[in-house]
Amino acid sequence: MSTIKVDNLQTTGGAGLYPAKAWLLYNQRTPAIVSDGNISSVTDVSTGRFTPSYSSSFANANYAFTAVSDLYEGSFNSGAVIGAISARSTGSVALEVDNVSTVNQDRQSGVVWHGS
Amino acid sequence: MSTYRVIFEDPEQPEQPACVLVPSDNWLEEAKAGLLPPISVYWALQDDEQQAIAEGRHDTFKHDPEKHAAQWTAPRIGPLTEEEAIEYLIMKDIPRHIWSVEYNRPMFKIVKTADVPSDRQFRNAWRLAA
């Protein structure tokens, strides 16, 4: 296996490319990390609440992430909202999964991070 | 899958159930392969960020480029056993006041993965025994 190391990625036209800094698929019911990249651990805090920690920290806390929770899992068949419940830090972020009635729920969630 | 989990309680959040730290298998492989920097690299980053938070400038805070790059450039510490890697992870990902301060009862415990209840009601009822 070989490794490519670069500081910047660009298209041939010079437009910037911004690959994901980290990603996570986490099953909070078990709890277990199903798969990940640049994640050192996930802390199961309480129902619907978990805190992923990054293997390599971000340079600043102004990064972005997108997250979704599985719609159909066990007895759940309703939508869910997932978001940060406190300020991001460069090494971790506290997340919470709520159903449409804003009740915390343990689900399988996917999260992708972008930033520097 | 990792053999271990870490159960811990935060003395600053006495009403909160015990937390379960789940290690990443990918990260454990890196630890066993000897690819981790000294833990002091992460502590230096955490200290700088905590200082920025205390001074109310976290919104504009940015890590010192040299300290940030040390995550990749610092000399590697060499291969760790799984047990050593879990101890390293405790010092990296669990808040420092939980494991660096002596309390009148244990605030964290390393347990076998199979011992962690998969039922949330049991997990929420967990407390670390004295």
Coordinates of C-alpha atoms in Angstrom, one line a residue, chain B residues 1-5 23 25 27-29 31-32 79-89 110 113:
Chain B
M1 CA -13.5 -5.2 18.0
S2 CA -11.6 -3.9 21.0
T3 CA -11.5 -6.1 24.0
Y4 CA -12.1 -3.2 26.3
R5 CA -14.4 -0.3 27.1
P23 CA -12.3 2.9 21.3
D25 CA -10.6 -0.2 16.0
W27 CA -7.1 4.0 16.1
L28 CA -6.2 0.9 18.1
E29 CA -4.5 -0.6 15.0
A31 CA -1.5 2.4 18.4
K32 CA -0.4 -1.2 18.1
P79 CA 4.1 0.0 19.4
L80 CA 1.7 -0.3 22.3
T81 CA -0.2 -3.3 23.7
E82 CA -4.0 -3.0 23.6
E83 CA -3.9 -2.3 27.4
E84 CA -1.3 0.4 27.0
A85 CA -3.3 1.9 24.1
I86 CA -6.5 2.1 26.3
E87 CA -4.5 3.9 29.0
Y88 CA -3.2 6.3 26.4
L89 CA -6.8 6.8 25.1
I110 CA -11.5 -0.4 32.3
T113 CA -16.6 -5.1 26.1

